[in-house]
mmCIF file of N, CA, C and O in Angstrom:
data_model
loop_
_atom_site.group_PDB
_atom_site.id
_atom_site.type_symbol
_atom_site.label_atom_id
_atom_site.label_comp_id
_atom_site.label_asym_id
_atom_site.label_seq_id
_atom_site.Cartn_x
_atom_site.Cartn_y
_atom_site.Cartn_z
ATOM 1 N N MET A 5 93.965 86.936 95.747
ATOM 2 C CA MET A 5 95.297 87.367 96.115
ATOM 3 C C MET A 5 95.409 88.880 95.949
ATOM 4 O O MET A 5 94.982 89.428 94.952
ATOM 5 N N LEU A 6 95.987 89.538 96.903
ATOM 6 C CA LEU A 6 96.171 90.978 96.887
ATOM 7 C C LEU A 6 97.625 91.284 96.571
ATOM 8 O O LEU A 6 98.528 90.766 97.224
ATOM 9 N N ASN A 7 97.833 92.082 95.544
ATOM 10 C CA ASN A 7 99.180 92.541 95.229
ATOM 11 C C ASN A 7 99.338 93.942 95.787
ATOM 12 O O ASN A 7 98.438 94.761 95.662
ATOM 13 N N LYS A 8 100.470 94.208 96.390
ATOM 14 C CA LYS A 8 100.754 95.535 96.923
ATOM 15 C C LYS A 8 102.074 95.996 96.318
ATOM 16 O O LYS A 8 103.076 95.287 96.393
ATOM 17 N N ILE A 9 102.039 97.182 95.697
ATOM 18 C CA ILE A 9 103.216 97.722 95.025
ATOM 19 C C ILE A 9 103.497 99.094 95.621
ATOM 20 O O ILE A 9 102.600 99.935 95.709
ATOM 21 N N ILE A 10 104.738 99.334 96.013
ATOM 22 C CA ILE A 10 105.137 100.642 96.537
ATOM 23 C C ILE A 10 105.909 101.373 95.442
ATOM 24 O O ILE A 10 106.865 100.832 94.871
ATOM 25 N N VAL A 11 105.465 102.585 95.133
ATOM 26 C CA VAL A 11 106.075 103.380 94.064
ATOM 27 C C VAL A 11 107.408 103.940 94.545
ATOM 28 O O VAL A 11 107.501 104.506 95.631
ATOM 29 N N GLU A 12 108.425 103.788 93.708
ATOM 30 C CA GLU A 12 109.768 104.265 94.026
ATOM 31 C C GLU A 12 110.050 105.580 93.306
ATOM 32 O O GLU A 12 109.323 105.968 92.398
ATOM 33 N N GLN A 13 111.127 106.246 93.700
ATOM 34 C CA GLN A 13 111.529 107.529 93.103
ATOM 35 C C GLN A 13 111.564 107.466 91.578
ATOM 36 O O GLN A 13 111.162 108.399 90.914
ATOM 37 N N LEU A 14 112.045 106.363 91.061
ATOM 38 C CA LEU A 14 112.198 106.164 89.615
ATOM 39 C C LEU A 14 110.880 106.330 88.860
ATOM 40 O O LEU A 14 110.881 106.713 87.701
ATOM 41 N N ASN A 15 109.761 106.049 89.509
ATOM 42 C CA ASN A 15 108.460 106.039 88.841
ATOM 43 C C ASN A 15 107.604 107.274 89.108
ATOM 44 O O ASN A 15 106.454 107.322 88.696
ATOM 45 N N ILE A 16 108.162 108.277 89.764
ATOM 46 C CA ILE A 16 107.404 109.506 90.035
ATOM 47 C C ILE A 16 106.946 110.115 88.717
ATOM 48 O O ILE A 16 107.718 110.220 87.761
ATOM 49 N N GLY A 17 105.684 110.520 88.667
ATOM 50 C CA GLY A 17 105.138 111.200 87.500
ATOM 51 C C GLY A 17 104.582 110.285 86.429
ATOM 52 O O GLY A 17 103.994 110.758 85.458
ATOM 53 N N GLU A 18 104.755 108.975 86.575
ATOM 54 C CA GLU A 18 104.195 108.039 85.595
ATOM 55 C C GLU A 18 102.691 107.914 85.793
ATOM 56 O O GLU A 18 102.188 108.018 86.909
ATOM 57 N N ARG A 19 101.988 107.650 84.708
ATOM 58 C CA ARG A 19 100.556 107.376 84.803
ATOM 59 C C ARG A 19 100.369 105.996 85.418
ATOM 60 O O ARG A 19 101.109 105.054 85.108
ATOM 61 N N LEU A 20 99.375 105.871 86.262
ATOM 62 C CA LEU A 20 99.099 104.606 86.934
ATOM 63 C C LEU A 20 98.885 103.475 85.943
ATOM 64 O O LEU A 20 99.473 102.404 86.081
ATOM 65 N N ASP A 21 98.042 103.685 84.929
ATOM 66 C CA ASP A 21 97.739 102.605 83.990
ATOM 67 C C ASP A 21 98.973 102.138 83.229
ATOM 68 O O ASP A 21 99.197 100.944 83.063
ATOM 69 N N LYS A 22 99.823 103.053 82.813
ATOM 70 C CA LYS A 22 101.035 102.672 82.077
ATOM 71 C C LYS A 22 102.037 101.982 82.998
ATOM 72 O O LYS A 22 102.690 101.016 82.611
ATOM 73 N N PHE A 23 102.164 102.465 84.216
ATOM 74 C CA PHE A 23 103.069 101.861 85.194
ATOM 75 C C PHE A 23 102.709 100.398 85.441
ATOM 76 O O PHE A 23 103.571 99.526 85.509
ATOM 77 N N LEU A 24 101.416 100.124 85.566
ATOM 78 C CA LEU A 24 100.976 98.766 85.895
ATOM 79 C C LEU A 24 101.156 97.766 84.761
ATOM 80 O O LEU A 24 101.143 96.559 84.994
ATOM 81 N N LEU A 25 101.354 98.241 83.541
ATOM 82 C CA LEU A 25 101.589 97.333 82.415
ATOM 83 C C LEU A 25 102.790 96.424 82.667
ATOM 84 O O LEU A 25 102.803 95.280 82.224
ATOM 85 N N THR A 26 103.787 96.942 83.368
ATOM 86 C CA THR A 26 104.991 96.147 83.627
ATOM 87 C C THR A 26 104.918 95.377 84.947
ATOM 88 O O THR A 26 105.808 94.600 85.253
ATOM 89 N N LYS A 27 103.850 95.608 85.705
ATOM 90 C CA LYS A 27 103.751 94.999 87.031
ATOM 91 C C LYS A 27 102.732 93.866 87.122
ATOM 92 O O LYS A 27 102.883 92.969 87.943
ATOM 93 N N ILE A 28 101.665 93.936 86.324
ATOM 94 C CA ILE A 28 100.645 92.882 86.379
ATOM 95 C C ILE A 28 100.373 92.360 84.978
ATOM 96 O O ILE A 28 100.614 93.052 83.984
ATOM 97 N N ASP A 29 99.887 91.153 84.900
ATOM 98 C CA ASP A 29 99.623 90.501 83.622
ATOM 99 C C ASP A 29 98.215 90.867 83.145
ATOM 100 O O ASP A 29 97.251 90.142 83.411
ATOM 101 N N ALA A 30 98.123 92.026 82.469
ATOM 102 C CA ALA A 30 96.838 92.499 81.953
ATOM 103 C C ALA A 30 97.106 93.551 80.881
ATOM 104 O O ALA A 30 98.158 94.198 80.895
ATOM 105 N N SER A 31 96.158 93.706 79.967
ATOM 106 C CA SER A 31 96.291 94.734 78.943
ATOM 107 C C SER A 31 96.004 96.101 79.555
ATOM 108 O O SER A 31 95.405 96.205 80.636
ATOM 109 N N ARG A 32 96.407 97.147 78.862
ATOM 110 C CA ARG A 32 96.154 98.496 79.383
ATOM 111 C C ARG A 32 94.656 98.759 79.508
ATOM 112 O O ARG A 32 94.199 99.363 80.482
ATOM 113 N N ASN A 33 93.893 98.283 78.543
ATOM 114 C CA ASN A 33 92.439 98.451 78.585
ATOM 115 C C ASN A 33 91.850 97.761 79.816
ATOM 116 O O ASN A 33 91.008 98.323 80.521
ATOM 117 N N GLU A 34 92.293 96.543 80.080
ATOM 118 C CA GLU A 34 91.809 95.809 81.258
ATOM 119 C C GLU A 34 92.212 96.519 82.551
ATOM 120 O O GLU A 34 91.419 96.639 83.481
ATOM 121 N N ILE A 35 93.446 97.015 82.581
ATOM 122 C CA ILE A 35 93.918 97.748 83.756
ATOM 123 C C ILE A 35 93.045 98.983 83.985
ATOM 124 O O ILE A 35 92.626 99.256 85.111
ATOM 125 N N GLN A 36 92.751 99.714 82.923
ATOM 126 C CA GLN A 36 91.920 100.915 83.047
ATOM 127 C C GLN A 36 90.536 100.572 83.593
ATOM 128 O O GLN A 36 90.014 101.279 84.458
ATOM 129 N N HIS A 37 89.946 99.487 83.124
ATOM 130 C CA HIS A 37 88.628 99.069 83.618
ATOM 131 C C HIS A 37 88.701 98.673 85.099
ATOM 132 O O HIS A 37 87.809 99.012 85.878
ATOM 133 N N ARG A 38 89.757 97.979 85.466
ATOM 134 C CA ARG A 38 89.909 97.565 86.867
ATOM 135 C C ARG A 38 90.093 98.775 87.784
ATOM 136 O O ARG A 38 89.559 98.809 88.891
ATOM 137 N N ILE A 39 90.818 99.787 87.306
ATOM 138 C CA ILE A 39 90.983 101.016 88.089
ATOM 139 C C ILE A 39 89.624 101.688 88.262
ATOM 140 O O ILE A 39 89.247 102.074 89.370
ATOM 141 N N LYS A 40 88.882 101.827 87.176
ATOM 142 C CA LYS A 40 87.568 102.477 87.225
ATOM 143 C C LYS A 40 86.583 101.712 88.109
ATOM 144 O O LYS A 40 85.717 102.310 88.740
ATOM 145 N N ASP A 41 86.732 100.387 88.168
ATOM 146 C CA ASP A 41 85.848 99.551 88.986
ATOM 147 C C ASP A 41 86.275 99.497 90.458
ATOM 148 O O ASP A 41 85.645 98.827 91.269
ATOM 149 N N GLY A 42 87.362 100.174 90.787
ATOM 150 C CA GLY A 42 87.826 100.205 92.176
ATOM 151 C C GLY A 42 88.598 98.966 92.594
ATOM 152 O O GLY A 42 88.771 98.714 93.787
ATOM 153 N N LEU A 43 89.083 98.201 91.630
ATOM 154 C CA LEU A 43 89.858 96.998 91.942
ATOM 155 C C LEU A 43 91.354 97.289 92.047
ATOM 156 O O LEU A 43 92.141 96.418 92.410
ATOM 157 N N ILE A 44 91.724 98.511 91.684
ATOM 158 C CA ILE A 44 93.096 98.970 91.849
ATOM 159 C C ILE A 44 93.012 100.305 92.589
ATOM 160 O O ILE A 44 92.368 101.244 92.115
ATOM 161 N N LEU A 45 93.634 100.360 93.746
ATOM 162 C CA LEU A 45 93.556 101.537 94.607
ATOM 163 C C LEU A 45 94.948 102.123 94.820
ATOM 164 O O LEU A 45 95.946 101.402 94.812
ATOM 165 N N VAL A 46 94.994 103.430 95.034
ATOM 166 C CA VAL A 46 96.248 104.097 95.386
ATOM 167 C C VAL A 46 96.050 104.717 96.761
ATOM 168 O O VAL A 46 95.140 105.533 96.946
ATOM 169 N N ASN A 47 96.868 104.303 97.698
ATOM 170 C CA ASN A 47 96.751 104.768 99.087
ATOM 171 C C ASN A 47 95.337 104.543 99.617
ATOM 172 O O ASN A 47 94.752 105.414 100.278
ATOM 173 N N ASP A 48 94.780 103.376 99.288
ATOM 174 C CA ASP A 48 93.437 102.960 99.710
ATOM 175 C C ASP A 48 92.315 103.852 99.172
ATOM 176 O O ASP A 48 91.227 103.887 99.731
ATOM 177 N N LYS A 49 92.583 104.568 98.083
ATOM 178 C CA LYS A 49 91.565 105.428 97.475
ATOM 179 C C LYS A 49 91.368 105.070 96.019
ATOM 180 O O LYS A 49 92.314 104.705 95.322
ATOM 181 N N LYS A 50 90.121 105.221 95.560
ATOM 182 C CA LYS A 50 89.806 105.019 94.153
ATOM 183 C C LYS A 50 90.327 106.232 93.379
ATOM 184 O O LYS A 50 90.111 107.369 93.794
ATOM 185 N N VAL A 51 91.039 105.983 92.291
ATOM 186 C CA VAL A 51 91.601 107.049 91.465
ATOM 187 C C VAL A 51 91.234 106.803 90.002
ATOM 188 O O VAL A 51 90.638 105.778 89.673
ATOM 189 N N LEU A 52 91.630 107.711 89.139
ATOM 190 C CA LEU A 52 91.403 107.556 87.699
ATOM 191 C C LEU A 52 92.630 106.913 87.056
ATOM 192 O O LEU A 52 93.733 106.993 87.601
ATOM 193 N N PRO A 53 92.447 106.287 85.882
ATOM 194 C CA PRO A 53 93.585 105.635 85.224
ATOM 195 C C PRO A 53 94.755 106.578 84.938
ATOM 196 O O PRO A 53 95.901 106.159 84.916
ATOM 197 N N HIS A 54 94.466 107.852 84.728
ATOM 198 C CA HIS A 54 95.544 108.792 84.412
ATOM 199 C C HIS A 54 96.145 109.446 85.664
ATOM 200 O O HIS A 54 96.846 110.445 85.561
ATOM 201 N N HIS A 55 95.909 108.847 86.826
ATOM 202 C CA HIS A 55 96.504 109.329 88.081
ATOM 203 C C HIS A 55 98.025 109.284 87.946
ATOM 204 O O HIS A 55 98.593 108.302 87.492
ATOM 205 N N PHE A 56 98.687 110.380 88.326
ATOM 206 C CA PHE A 56 100.143 110.435 88.263
ATOM 207 C C PHE A 56 100.733 110.021 89.612
ATOM 208 O O PHE A 56 100.308 110.493 90.660
ATOM 209 N N LEU A 57 101.701 109.131 89.554
ATOM 210 C CA LEU A 57 102.273 108.530 90.757
ATOM 211 C C LEU A 57 103.245 109.451 91.481
ATOM 212 O O LEU A 57 103.919 110.279 90.866
ATOM 213 N N ARG A 58 103.290 109.257 92.808
ATOM 214 C CA ARG A 58 104.238 109.958 93.669
ATOM 215 C C ARG A 58 105.034 108.910 94.440
ATOM 216 O O ARG A 58 104.539 107.810 94.695
ATOM 217 N N ALA A 59 106.231 109.273 94.844
ATOM 218 C CA ALA A 59 107.070 108.347 95.613
ATOM 219 C C ALA A 59 106.356 107.953 96.892
ATOM 220 O O ALA A 59 105.749 108.784 97.559
ATOM 221 N N GLY A 60 106.383 106.683 97.189
ATOM 222 C CA GLY A 60 105.763 106.180 98.408
ATOM 223 C C GLY A 60 104.305 105.801 98.268
ATOM 224 O O GLY A 60 103.726 105.247 99.201
ATOM 225 N N ASP A 61 103.690 106.107 97.113
ATOM 226 C CA ASP A 61 102.309 105.660 96.902
ATOM 227 C C ASP A 61 102.246 104.148 97.048
ATOM 228 O O ASP A 61 103.167 103.438 96.630
ATOM 229 N N ILE A 62 101.170 103.675 97.648
ATOM 230 C CA ILE A 62 100.964 102.235 97.782
ATOM 231 C C ILE A 62 99.792 101.855 96.884
ATOM 232 O O ILE A 62 98.671 102.331 97.066
ATOM 233 N N ILE A 63 100.086 101.018 95.912
ATOM 234 C CA ILE A 63 99.069 100.571 94.959
ATOM 235 C C ILE A 63 98.618 99.181 95.381
ATOM 236 O O ILE A 63 99.447 98.279 95.562
ATOM 237 N N LYS A 64 97.322 99.019 95.548
ATOM 238 C CA LYS A 64 96.752 97.704 95.884
ATOM 239 C C LYS A 64 95.971 97.209 94.669
ATOM 240 O O LYS A 64 95.094 97.903 94.164
ATOM 241 N N VAL A 65 96.307 95.994 94.245
ATOM 242 C CA VAL A 65 95.623 95.362 93.131
ATOM 243 C C VAL A 65 94.770 94.237 93.713
ATOM 244 O O VAL A 65 95.286 93.213 94.154
ATOM 245 N N LEU A 66 93.467 94.474 93.741
ATOM 246 C CA LEU A 66 92.537 93.505 94.307
ATOM 247 C C LEU A 66 92.195 92.439 93.274
ATOM 248 O O LEU A 66 92.251 92.690 92.064
ATOM 249 N N PRO A 67 91.825 91.247 93.720
ATOM 250 C CA PRO A 67 91.484 90.180 92.770
ATOM 251 C C PRO A 67 90.212 90.503 92.001
ATOM 252 O O PRO A 67 89.312 91.164 92.519
ATOM 253 N N VAL A 68 90.188 90.052 90.772
ATOM 254 C CA VAL A 68 88.981 90.219 89.931
ATOM 255 C C VAL A 68 87.958 89.215 90.407
ATOM 256 O O VAL A 68 88.257 88.021 90.568
ATOM 257 N N PRO A 69 86.724 89.675 90.660
ATOM 258 C CA PRO A 69 85.677 88.734 91.110
ATOM 259 C C PRO A 69 85.419 87.661 90.057
ATOM 260 O O PRO A 69 85.519 87.924 88.852
ATOM 261 N N ALA A 70 85.124 86.465 90.512
ATOM 262 C CA ALA A 70 84.838 85.359 89.606
ATOM 263 C C ALA A 70 83.557 85.656 88.824
ATOM 264 O O ALA A 70 82.583 86.196 89.377
ATOM 265 N N ALA A 71 83.573 85.316 87.549
ATOM 266 C CA ALA A 71 82.378 85.510 86.701
ATOM 267 C C ALA A 71 81.268 84.566 87.144
ATOM 268 O O ALA A 71 81.513 83.442 87.567
ATOM 269 N N LYS A 72 80.036 85.058 87.053
ATOM 270 C CA LYS A 72 78.879 84.233 87.478
ATOM 271 C C LYS A 72 78.242 83.581 86.299
ATOM 272 O O LYS A 72 78.225 83.983 85.226
#
């Protein structure tokens, strides 16, 4: 399942990892790892966990691959 979140004016300047704490069911550490692994994208680009959000950014949260 792909989650798509559009950043609103209220969230401008927030760090991506902290913002996602209230949006997805995961710890901050897990969110940071998913960002680094390219499973969370901003405007279809890989970014760092400390990426600061801008209004209109589109965050895509890709599914975690099943463990083998």
